[in-house]
Coordinates of C-alpha atoms and ligand atoms in Angstrom, one line a residue:
Chain A
X1 CA 21.1 -6.2 17.2
X2 CA 20.3 -3.1 18.3
X3 CA 21.4 -0.8 14.9
X4 CA 21.1 2.8 15.5
X5 CA 20.4 4.9 12.6
X6 CA 22.2 8.3 12.4
X7 CA 21.1 9.1 9.2
X8 CA 17.5 10.5 10.2
X9 CA 19.1 12.4 12.8
X10 CA 21.7 14.3 11.1
X11 CA 19.6 14.5 8.2
X12 CA 16.8 16.2 10.2
X13 CA 19.0 18.3 11.8
X14 CA 20.5 19.8 8.7
X15 CA 17.6 19.7 6.6
X16 CA 15.8 21.6 9.8
X17 CA 19.2 24.4 9.6
X18 CA 18.8 24.4 5.5
X19 CA 14.9 25.3 5.7
X20 CA 15.3 27.8 8.9
X21 CA 17.9 29.5 6.8
X22 CA 15.7 29.6 3.8
X23 CA 12.2 30.5 5.4
X24 CA 14.6 33.5 7.0
X25 CA 15.3 34.6 3.4
X26 CA 11.6 34.9 2.7
X27 CA 10.8 37.6 5.4
X28 CA 14.2 39.3 6.1
X29 CA 17.8 39.8 4.6
X30 CA 20.5 42.1 6.3
X31 CA 20.5 44.3 3.2
X32 CA 18.3 44.3 -0.1
X33 CA 19.7 41.7 -2.3
X34 CA 19.8 44.4 -5.0
X35 CA 22.1 47.6 -3.2
X36 CA 25.2 47.9 -4.7
X37 CA 28.0 49.4 -2.6
X38 CA 31.3 50.9 -4.7
X39 CA 33.6 50.7 -1.5
X40 CA 32.5 47.1 -0.9
X41 CA 33.2 45.8 -4.3
X42 CA 34.8 42.1 -4.1
X43 CA 35.0 42.4 -0.4
X44 CA 36.1 39.1 1.4
X45 CA 33.6 38.1 4.1
X46 CA 33.9 40.2 7.3
X47 CA 31.4 41.3 10.5
X48 CA 29.4 43.3 8.1
X49 CA 29.2 41.0 5.4
X50 CA 29.8 37.4 6.7
X51 CA 29.2 35.8 3.3
X52 CA 31.2 38.6 1.7
X53 CA 30.1 41.0 -1.3
X54 CA 30.3 40.3 -5.2
X55 CA 31.9 42.5 -7.9
X56 CA 29.5 45.4 -7.8
X57 CA 29.4 45.4 -4.1
X58 CA 26.3 43.6 -3.2
X59 CA 25.8 41.4 0.2
X60 CA 26.2 37.7 -0.9
X61 CA 24.5 36.4 2.4
X62 CA 21.1 38.5 1.4
X63 CA 21.8 37.2 -2.0
X64 CA 22.2 33.6 -1.0
X65 CA 18.9 33.8 1.4
X66 CA 17.0 35.1 -1.2
X67 CA 18.2 32.6 -3.9
X68 CA 17.7 29.4 -1.6
X69 CA 13.9 30.9 -1.2
X70 CA 13.5 31.0 -4.7
X71 CA 15.6 27.3 -5.4
X72 CA 13.4 25.5 -3.1
X73 CA 9.9 27.1 -3.9
X74 CA 11.0 26.4 -7.2
X75 CA 11.6 22.8 -6.3
X76 CA 8.8 22.3 -4.3
X77 CA 6.5 23.1 -6.8
X78 CA 8.2 20.8 -8.9
X79 CA 7.8 18.0 -6.9
X80 CA 4.3 19.0 -6.4
X81 CA 3.7 18.9 -10.0
X82 CA 5.6 15.5 -10.7
X83 CA 4.1 14.0 -7.3
X84 CA 0.3 14.5 -7.5
X85 CA 0.2 13.7 -11.1
X86 CA 2.4 10.7 -10.5
X87 CA 0.5 9.3 -8.1
X88 CA -2.5 9.6 -9.5
X89 CA -1.0 8.1 -12.6
X90 CA 0.4 5.6 -11.0
X91 CA -2.2 4.5 -8.8
X92 CA -4.6 4.1 -11.5
X93 CA -2.5 1.8 -13.4
X94 CA -1.4 -0.2 -10.8
X95 CA -4.8 -1.0 -9.1
X96 CA -6.2 -1.4 -12.3
X97 CA -3.6 -2.8 -14.5
X98 CA -5.1 -4.0 -18.2
X99 CA -4.5 -1.9 -21.5
X100 CA -4.6 1.7 -20.7
X101 CA -1.8 0.7 -17.9
X102 CA 0.2 -1.2 -20.3
X103 CA 0.1 2.0 -22.9
X104 CA 0.7 4.4 -19.9
X105 CA 3.5 2.7 -18.8
X106 CA 5.1 2.2 -22.3
X107 CA 4.7 6.0 -22.7
X108 CA 6.3 6.8 -19.3
X109 CA 9.4 4.5 -20.1
X110 CA 9.8 6.2 -23.4
X111 CA 10.2 9.4 -21.2
X112 CA 12.2 7.7 -18.5
X113 CA 14.8 6.7 -21.1
X114 CA 16.1 10.0 -21.1
X115 CA 17.6 12.1 -18.3
X116 CA 15.0 14.5 -17.3
X117 CA 17.4 17.5 -16.8
X118 CA 18.4 16.9 -20.7
X119 CA 14.7 16.7 -21.6
X120 CA 13.8 20.0 -19.2
X121 CA 16.6 21.5 -21.0
X122 CA 15.4 21.0 -24.6
X123 CA 11.8 22.1 -23.8
X124 CA 13.0 25.0 -22.0
X125 CA 15.2 25.8 -25.0
X126 CA 11.9 25.8 -26.9
X127 CA 9.5 27.7 -24.8
X128 CA 12.1 30.2 -23.0
X129 CA 13.4 30.7 -19.6
X130 CA 11.1 32.0 -16.7
X131 CA 10.2 30.3 -13.2
X132 CA 6.8 28.9 -14.2
X133 CA 8.5 27.5 -17.5
X134 CA 11.1 25.6 -15.1
X135 CA 8.3 24.5 -13.1
X136 CA 6.3 23.3 -15.7
X137 CA 9.1 21.5 -17.6
X138 CA 10.9 19.7 -15.0
X139 CA 7.2 18.8 -12.9
X140 CA 6.0 17.1 -15.7
X141 CA 9.0 15.2 -16.7
X142 CA 9.2 13.9 -12.9
X143 CA 5.9 12.5 -13.6
X144 CA 7.2 9.1 -15.5
X145 CA 9.5 7.9 -12.5
X146 CA 6.9 8.8 -9.7
X147 CA 4.2 7.1 -11.7
X148 CA 6.3 4.0 -12.1
X149 CA 7.2 4.1 -8.3
X150 CA 3.7 4.5 -7.1
X151 CA 2.5 1.7 -9.9
X152 CA 4.8 -0.8 -8.4
X153 CA 3.6 -0.7 -4.7
X154 CA 0.2 -0.8 -5.8
X155 CA 0.9 -3.7 -7.5
X156 CA 2.2 -5.3 -4.4
X157 CA -0.7 -4.9 -2.3
X158 CA -4.0 -4.7 -4.9
X159 CA -4.1 -8.9 -4.6
X160 CA -3.5 -8.6 -0.8
X161 CA -6.2 -9.9 1.3
X162 CA -6.8 -7.1 3.1
X163 CA -7.7 -5.4 -0.1
X164 CA -10.0 -8.2 -1.1
X165 CA -11.7 -8.5 2.0
X166 CA -12.4 -4.4 1.5
X167 CA -14.3 -5.1 -2.0
X168 CA -16.4 -7.8 -0.4
X169 CA -17.4 -5.7 2.3
X170 CA -18.5 -3.4 -0.4
X171 CA -15.6 -0.5 0.1
X172 CA -15.3 1.4 -3.0
X173 CA -12.4 1.1 -5.6
X174 CA -11.5 5.1 -4.8
X175 CA -11.6 4.7 -1.4
X176 CA -9.8 1.2 -1.4
X177 CA -6.8 2.9 -3.3
X178 CA -6.4 6.1 -1.2
X179 CA -7.5 5.0 1.9
X180 CA -6.5 1.3 2.4
X181 CA -3.3 1.0 0.3
X182 CA -2.2 4.5 0.0
X183 CA -1.1 4.7 3.8
X184 CA 0.9 1.5 3.1
X185 CA 3.1 3.2 0.7
X186 CA 4.1 6.1 2.3
X187 CA 7.5 5.0 3.2
X188 CA 8.7 4.0 -0.3
X189 CA 7.1 7.5 -1.7
X190 CA 8.7 9.5 1.0
X191 CA 12.0 8.0 0.2
X192 CA 11.0 8.6 -3.6
X193 CA 10.0 12.3 -2.4
X194 CA 13.6 12.7 -1.3
X195 CA 15.0 11.6 -4.9
X196 CA 13.0 13.5 -6.7
X197 CA 13.6 17.0 -4.4
X198 CA 17.2 16.4 -4.7
X199 CA 16.7 16.0 -8.5
X200 CA 14.1 19.1 -8.5
X201 CA 16.8 21.4 -6.8
X202 CA 19.8 20.1 -9.0
X203 CA 17.4 20.3 -12.2
X204 CA 16.5 24.1 -11.4
X205 CA 20.0 24.8 -10.8
X206 CA 21.5 23.4 -14.2
X207 CA 18.7 25.4 -16.1
X208 CA 19.6 28.3 -14.1
X209 CA 23.4 27.7 -14.8
X210 CA 22.8 27.2 -18.3
X211 CA 21.1 30.4 -18.3
X212 CA 17.7 29.2 -19.0
X213 CA 16.2 28.9 -16.2
X214 CA 14.7 32.0 -13.7
X215 CA 15.0 35.3 -14.8
X216 CA 17.6 37.6 -13.3
X217 CA 15.2 39.5 -11.3
X218 CA 14.2 36.8 -9.0
X219 CA 17.8 34.8 -8.5
X220 CA 18.0 31.5 -7.5
X221 CA 21.0 29.4 -6.2
X222 CA 21.8 28.1 -9.2
X223 CA 21.2 32.2 -11.3
X224 CA 23.8 33.2 -8.6
X225 CA 26.4 30.0 -9.7
X226 CA 26.2 31.1 -13.4
X227 CA 26.7 34.9 -12.4
X228 CA 29.5 33.8 -9.9
X229 CA 31.8 31.3 -12.1
X230 CA 33.3 34.3 -13.9
X231 CA 34.7 35.5 -10.4
X232 CA 35.8 32.4 -9.3
X233 CA 39.2 33.2 -8.7
X234 CA 39.1 36.9 -7.8
X235 CA 35.8 36.2 -5.4
X236 CA 35.6 32.3 -4.5
X237 CA 33.2 33.2 -1.7
X238 CA 30.7 34.4 -4.4
X239 CA 30.4 30.8 -5.4
X240 CA 31.2 29.1 -2.4
X241 CA 28.3 30.4 -0.2
X242 CA 25.6 29.3 -2.4
X243 CA 27.2 26.4 -3.5
X244 CA 27.7 24.7 0.1
X245 CA 24.0 25.6 0.7
X246 CA 22.9 23.6 -2.4
X247 CA 25.4 21.0 -1.4
X248 CA 24.1 20.6 2.3
X249 CA 20.3 21.0 1.4
X250 CA 20.7 18.3 -0.9
X251 CA 23.0 15.7 1.4
X252 CA 19.9 16.5 4.5
X253 CA 17.3 15.4 2.4
X254 CA 19.6 12.7 0.8
X255 CA 20.3 11.5 4.0
X256 CA 16.6 11.5 5.3
X257 CA 15.4 9.7 2.4
X258 CA 18.5 6.9 3.1
X259 CA 17.3 6.8 6.9
X260 CA 13.8 6.0 5.5
X261 CA 15.1 3.1 3.3
X262 CA 16.9 1.9 6.0
X263 CA 14.3 1.8 8.5
X264 CA 11.8 0.0 6.2
X265 CA 14.7 -2.4 5.3
X266 CA 14.9 -3.5 8.9
X267 CA 11.0 -3.4 9.5
X268 CA 10.5 -5.7 6.7
Chain B
X1 CA -35.3 -28.9 4.4
X2 CA -35.3 -24.9 4.1
X3 CA -34.0 -23.0 1.3
X4 CA -30.6 -23.5 1.0
X5 CA -28.0 -20.5 1.5
X6 CA -25.7 -21.6 -0.9
X7 CA -26.9 -24.2 -4.0
X8 CA -24.5 -24.9 -6.5
X9 CA -25.2 -27.2 -9.4
X10 CA -22.9 -28.8 -12.0
X11 CA -20.5 -25.6 -11.8
X12 CA -17.1 -25.2 -14.2
X13 CA -14.8 -22.6 -13.6
X14 CA -12.2 -21.4 -15.3
X15 CA -8.7 -19.3 -15.1
X16 CA -7.1 -17.2 -18.0
X17 CA -8.0 -15.9 -21.1
X18 CA -7.1 -17.7 -24.6
X19 CA -4.8 -20.2 -25.0
X20 CA -3.9 -20.1 -21.4
X21 CA -7.6 -20.4 -20.3
X22 CA -7.7 -23.4 -17.9
X23 CA -10.6 -25.4 -15.9
X24 CA -10.1 -25.5 -12.5
X25 CA -13.8 -26.5 -11.1
X26 CA -15.5 -29.5 -13.1
X27 CA -18.9 -30.0 -12.7
X28 CA -19.3 -29.3 -9.2
X29 CA -22.3 -29.6 -7.4
X30 CA -23.2 -28.6 -3.7
X31 CA -26.2 -27.2 -0.9
X32 CA -24.9 -25.2 2.2
X33 CA -28.2 -25.1 4.5
X34 CA -28.7 -22.5 7.2
X35 CA -27.1 -23.5 10.3
X36 CA -24.8 -25.5 8.8
X37 CA -21.0 -26.3 8.4
X38 CA -19.9 -27.8 5.1
X39 CA -16.3 -29.0 5.1
X40 CA -14.2 -28.8 2.1
X41 CA -11.1 -31.0 1.9
X42 CA -8.9 -31.7 -0.7
X43 CA -5.1 -31.4 -1.9
X44 CA -3.0 -28.4 -2.3
X45 CA -4.6 -27.2 -6.0
X46 CA -7.5 -29.1 -6.0
X47 CA -9.7 -25.7 -6.5
X48 CA -11.1 -25.2 -3.2
X49 CA -10.4 -21.9 -2.6
X50 CA -11.4 -21.1 -6.2
X51 CA -14.7 -22.9 -5.2
X52 CA -15.1 -20.3 -2.5
X53 CA -14.2 -17.2 -4.7
X54 CA -16.8 -18.4 -7.2
X55 CA -19.4 -18.3 -4.2
X56 CA -17.8 -14.7 -3.3
X57 CA -18.3 -13.7 -7.0
X58 CA -14.7 -13.4 -7.6
X59 CA -14.5 -15.8 -10.1
X60 CA -16.5 -14.2 -13.5
X61 CA -15.5 -17.3 -15.9
X62 CA -17.7 -19.7 -14.6
X63 CA -20.8 -21.9 -16.0
X64 CA -23.3 -24.2 -14.1
X65 CA -26.1 -22.9 -11.6
X66 CA -24.5 -21.0 -8.6
X67 CA -26.9 -19.3 -6.0
X68 CA -26.0 -17.4 -2.8
X69 CA -29.4 -16.3 -0.8
X70 CA -27.3 -14.4 1.8
X71 CA -26.3 -10.8 1.3
X72 CA -22.8 -10.4 1.6
X73 CA -21.1 -13.3 2.1
X74 CA -17.5 -12.6 4.3
X75 CA -14.1 -14.6 3.8
X76 CA -11.9 -15.5 6.5
X77 CA -8.2 -15.8 5.1
X78 CA -5.8 -18.0 6.0
X79 CA -3.1 -15.8 6.8
X80 CA -4.0 -13.3 9.4
X81 CA -1.0 -11.2 8.9
X82 CA -2.2 -10.4 5.1
X83 CA -5.9 -9.9 5.6
X84 CA -5.2 -7.2 7.9
X85 CA -4.4 -3.5 6.8
X86 CA -0.9 -3.5 8.3
X87 CA -1.5 0.6 8.6
X88 CA -4.6 0.8 10.3
X89 CA -5.5 0.2 14.2
X90 CA -7.8 -2.6 15.2
X91 CA -10.8 0.2 15.6
X92 CA -10.6 1.5 12.2
X93 CA -10.7 -2.2 10.4
X94 CA -13.8 -3.0 12.2
X95 CA -15.4 0.4 12.2
X96 CA -14.4 0.3 8.1
X97 CA -17.1 -2.4 7.3
X98 CA -19.8 -0.5 8.5
X99 CA -18.5 2.9 7.0
X100 CA -18.7 0.9 3.5
X101 CA -22.3 -0.4 4.2
X102 CA -23.4 3.5 5.3
X103 CA -23.1 3.6 9.0
X104 CA -22.3 7.4 9.2
X105 CA -22.7 7.9 12.9
X106 CA -19.6 7.4 14.6
X107 CA -20.9 6.6 18.1
X108 CA -23.4 3.6 16.5
X109 CA -20.2 2.4 14.7
X110 CA -18.2 2.6 17.7
X111 CA -21.2 1.0 20.4
X112 CA -21.4 -1.7 17.4
X113 CA -18.1 -3.0 17.4
X114 CA -17.9 -2.6 21.3
X115 CA -21.0 -5.4 21.1
X116 CA -18.8 -7.9 19.2
X117 CA -15.5 -7.4 20.7
X118 CA -16.4 -9.7 23.4
X119 CA -18.2 -11.8 21.2
X120 CA -15.0 -12.8 19.6
X121 CA -13.0 -12.6 23.1
X122 CA -11.3 -9.4 22.3
X123 CA -11.3 -6.2 24.5
X124 CA -11.3 -2.5 24.3
X125 CA -7.6 -2.2 24.6
X126 CA -7.0 -4.1 21.4
X127 CA -8.6 -1.6 19.3
X128 CA -6.0 1.4 19.5
X129 CA -3.4 -1.4 18.4
X130 CA -1.7 -2.3 15.2
X131 CA -2.1 -5.8 13.6
X132 CA 1.5 -6.0 14.1
X133 CA 1.0 -5.3 17.7
X134 CA -0.9 -8.2 17.9
X135 CA -0.3 -11.9 18.5
X136 CA -1.5 -14.5 15.7
X137 CA -4.4 -15.8 17.2
X138 CA -5.5 -12.2 18.3
X139 CA -5.5 -11.3 14.6
X140 CA -7.4 -14.3 13.5
X141 CA -10.0 -12.6 15.9
X142 CA -10.0 -9.5 14.6
X143 CA -10.3 -10.6 11.4
X144 CA -13.4 -12.9 12.4
X145 CA -15.0 -9.9 13.7
X146 CA -14.5 -8.0 10.6
X147 CA -16.1 -10.5 8.7
X148 CA -19.2 -10.6 11.2
X149 CA -19.9 -6.8 11.8
X150 CA -21.9 -6.3 8.7
X151 CA -24.3 -8.6 10.0
X152 CA -23.3 -11.4 7.3
X153 CA -24.8 -14.9 7.8
X154 CA -22.6 -16.8 5.5
X155 CA -19.0 -16.8 6.2
X156 CA -16.5 -18.7 4.0
X157 CA -13.5 -19.5 6.0
X158 CA -9.9 -20.7 4.0
X159 CA -8.0 -22.4 5.9
X160 CA -8.4 -20.0 8.9
X161 CA -6.3 -21.8 11.6
X162 CA -3.7 -23.4 9.2
X163 CA -1.2 -20.6 10.3
X164 CA -1.5 -20.7 14.0
X165 CA -0.2 -23.8 16.3
X166 CA -2.3 -26.4 18.1
X167 CA -3.7 -24.8 21.0
X168 CA -4.9 -22.0 19.1
X169 CA -6.3 -23.6 16.6
X170 CA -8.3 -25.5 19.1
X171 CA -9.5 -22.1 20.7
X172 CA -10.4 -20.7 17.7
X173 CA -12.4 -23.5 16.3
X174 CA -14.3 -23.2 19.6
X175 CA -14.7 -19.6 19.0
X176 CA -16.2 -20.2 15.5
X177 CA -18.6 -23.0 16.8
X178 CA -19.9 -20.5 19.8
X179 CA -20.5 -17.9 17.2
X180 CA -22.4 -20.2 14.8
X181 CA -24.6 -21.0 17.4
X182 CA -24.9 -17.8 18.7
X183 CA -25.5 -15.7 15.8
X184 CA -27.2 -18.1 13.6
X185 CA -24.0 -18.9 10.9
X186 CA -23.5 -21.0 8.4
X187 CA -19.7 -22.0 7.1
X188 CA -18.1 -22.9 4.2
X189 CA -15.0 -24.4 5.9
X190 CA -11.8 -25.1 4.0
X191 CA -9.0 -27.0 5.3
X192 CA -6.4 -29.6 3.8
X193 CA -6.6 -30.7 8.1
X194 CA -9.5 -33.7 8.3
X195 CA -8.8 -33.6 12.1
X196 CA -10.0 -30.1 12.0
X197 CA -12.6 -30.5 9.6
X198 CA -13.9 -33.2 12.1
X199 CA -14.1 -30.6 15.1
X200 CA -15.9 -28.2 13.4
X201 CA -18.1 -29.4 10.6
X202 CA -21.4 -31.4 9.9
X203 CA -21.2 -32.5 6.3
X204 CA -17.6 -32.8 4.4
X205 CA -17.2 -32.3 0.5
X206 CA -13.9 -34.0 -0.6
X207 CA -12.3 -32.3 -3.4
X208 CA -9.6 -33.5 -5.9
X209 CA -8.4 -32.2 -9.4
X210 CA -11.5 -29.6 -9.5
X211 CA -14.0 -32.1 -8.8
X212 CA -16.1 -33.2 -5.7
X213 CA -15.3 -36.9 -5.5
X214 CA -17.5 -38.0 -2.4
X215 CA -19.6 -36.1 0.0
X216 CA -21.5 -36.8 3.2
X217 CA -22.0 -36.6 7.0
X218 CA -18.9 -36.5 8.7
X219 CA -19.4 -39.5 10.5
X220 CA -20.6 -41.3 7.4
X221 CA -17.5 -40.1 5.3
X222 CA -14.9 -40.7 8.0
X223 CA -16.0 -44.4 8.9
X224 CA -17.0 -45.5 5.5
X225 CA -15.2 -43.6 2.9
X226 CA -16.5 -44.8 -0.7
X227 CA -14.0 -43.3 -2.8
X228 CA -10.4 -44.5 -3.2
X229 CA -9.1 -40.9 -2.9
X230 CA -11.3 -40.2 0.4
X231 CA -9.4 -43.5 1.7
X232 CA -6.0 -42.2 1.0
X233 CA -6.6 -39.1 2.6
X234 CA -7.9 -40.6 5.7
X235 CA -4.9 -43.1 5.8
X236 CA -2.4 -40.2 5.6
X237 CA -4.1 -38.2 8.2
X238 CA -3.7 -41.4 10.4
X239 CA -0.2 -41.8 9.8
X240 CA 0.5 -38.6 11.1
X241 CA -1.2 -38.7 14.2
Ligands
LIG1 N1 -5.8 -16.1 -10.0 C1 -5.3 -17.5 -10.9 N2 -5.1 -17.3 -12.2 C2 -4.9 -18.7 -12.4 N3 -4.5 -19.8 -12.0 C3 -5.4 -20.0 -10.7 C4 -5.4 -18.7 -10.1 N4 -5.9 -19.1 -8.5 C5 -5.6 -20.4 -8.8 N5 -5.1 -20.9 -9.5 C6 -4.8 -22.4 -10.5 O1 -6.1 -23.0 -10.1 C7 -6.0 -24.2 -9.5 C8 -6.9 -24.3 -8.1 O2 -6.3 -23.4 -7.0 P1 -6.9 -23.1 -5.7 O3 -6.1 -22.1 -5.0 O4 -8.1 -22.8 -5.8 O5 -6.5 -24.3 -4.9 P2 -6.8 -25.1 -3.4 O6 -7.0 -26.2 -3.4 O7 -7.1 -23.6 -2.5 O8 -5.1 -25.0 -3.0 P3 -4.6 -24.5 -1.3 O9 -4.5 -25.7 -0.3 O10 -2.8 -24.8 -2.0 O11 -5.0 -23.5 -1.1 C9 -4.7 -24.2 -9.1 O12 -3.8 -24.8 -10.1 C10 -4.0 -22.6 -9.1 O13 -2.6 -23.0 -9.7
LIG2 MG1 -6.6 -22.5 -1.5

């Protein structure tokens, strides 16, 4: 049976488009995202302003471009924090096991028992809003789920014969962990990363929407949605375009993750 | 007689801790001389793999004498699917033991891999492949090459041909016999197949319930089994033929 997967293709194209959009926004916006223009207040989409303008006459395309860049940067930073520490903790716990592993995993279970966005909310309410606080809070709270994912993979591999024979040959533990076992876990980790990325995007958007995320000087897509909600009926495009970018980005990355899982299922 | 390469005297071993501690090997004694092939036969769960693990230092809860007079003994496992890293190429897998042994010069590693390849019946073209792209027989050749490349003289073979079909079994057994002569190796050869043991081994030890119940030259043991368990094994294997 030849089962051709379109998840990876569609997801890849969608993600590439969204990334291109975001990357463009880091270097170029048609107008200044903060320039106000009285005659253009609440203007609908037009040739001059494809996404329309907001209640202050600011160009929504320019603001979306900038917001997407901010959202992506934060999501990637959150992912990096969660992934690097989750990988280290999960790999060591999974490979060595023992009492330290049991203790660390109990702790992870306790943290993971709460939805991470909810916990991040509480943390941010205490430490205050701002880009770096969002990254720190979400990133740290993402560690347990990555750690568990990685640990599961390492448990699966640590008693395989190829690992035993590496030990017999005198390969060091660290090299076994990162050079021998890690490459085998990439498909699973990749699929976990796509889920993590989407949670990070949504997490940041939720924080900013609730007003405890980024500062108004560096608006993200979530912050724009918060701003737009008061004008949902007068300027629906202000909500629609940033929301569409979030949804398409999540959809694209989600499809990639689904495609990777499907590949793995077929391979094994 | 030369100094034995393995000398085991009244060895006992346990798995588990506390209440779950369970004895597996009971008062096992044996010797392996340089250049010799000793077969270990016995039913599943009799402790054959455990004995090999003890020799390799992989079982720590032991009592008795265990002397291994050969640096870095290596093991060839039963399942060539599990014993080769699926994420790596054959070339990488064969170079890795050399890296671990401190051979930092890439050209030198390549040269040594290149020397060993024809000995195990592999070609340069196989080096770029991953284990999934090899046949079962080729994988087992790679596993054997990986065990040999550090220059180890003592090789433990745990059911190395059980996962292969009969023609491949014969090929790999012949390869093992050739390698032994050319490189001066000694084998501890674990198998539940008496016919396979007969082809390769000089001596055989029969295990059951963690004990060695009979040990001697293959011909003597097969022609004049003394222990009832050995007779039972031989009858069972004759019935299969
Ligand atoms: N890591 C382990 N922890 C606890 N018990 C073990 C472990 N490995 C093996 N055992 C037990 O020790 C006994 C001997 O196992 P061993 O693997 O040595 O048998 P074997 O003779 O090699 O069998 P087979 O022919 O099936 O490979 C078995 O009862 C087994 O369940
Ligand atoms: Mg066994």
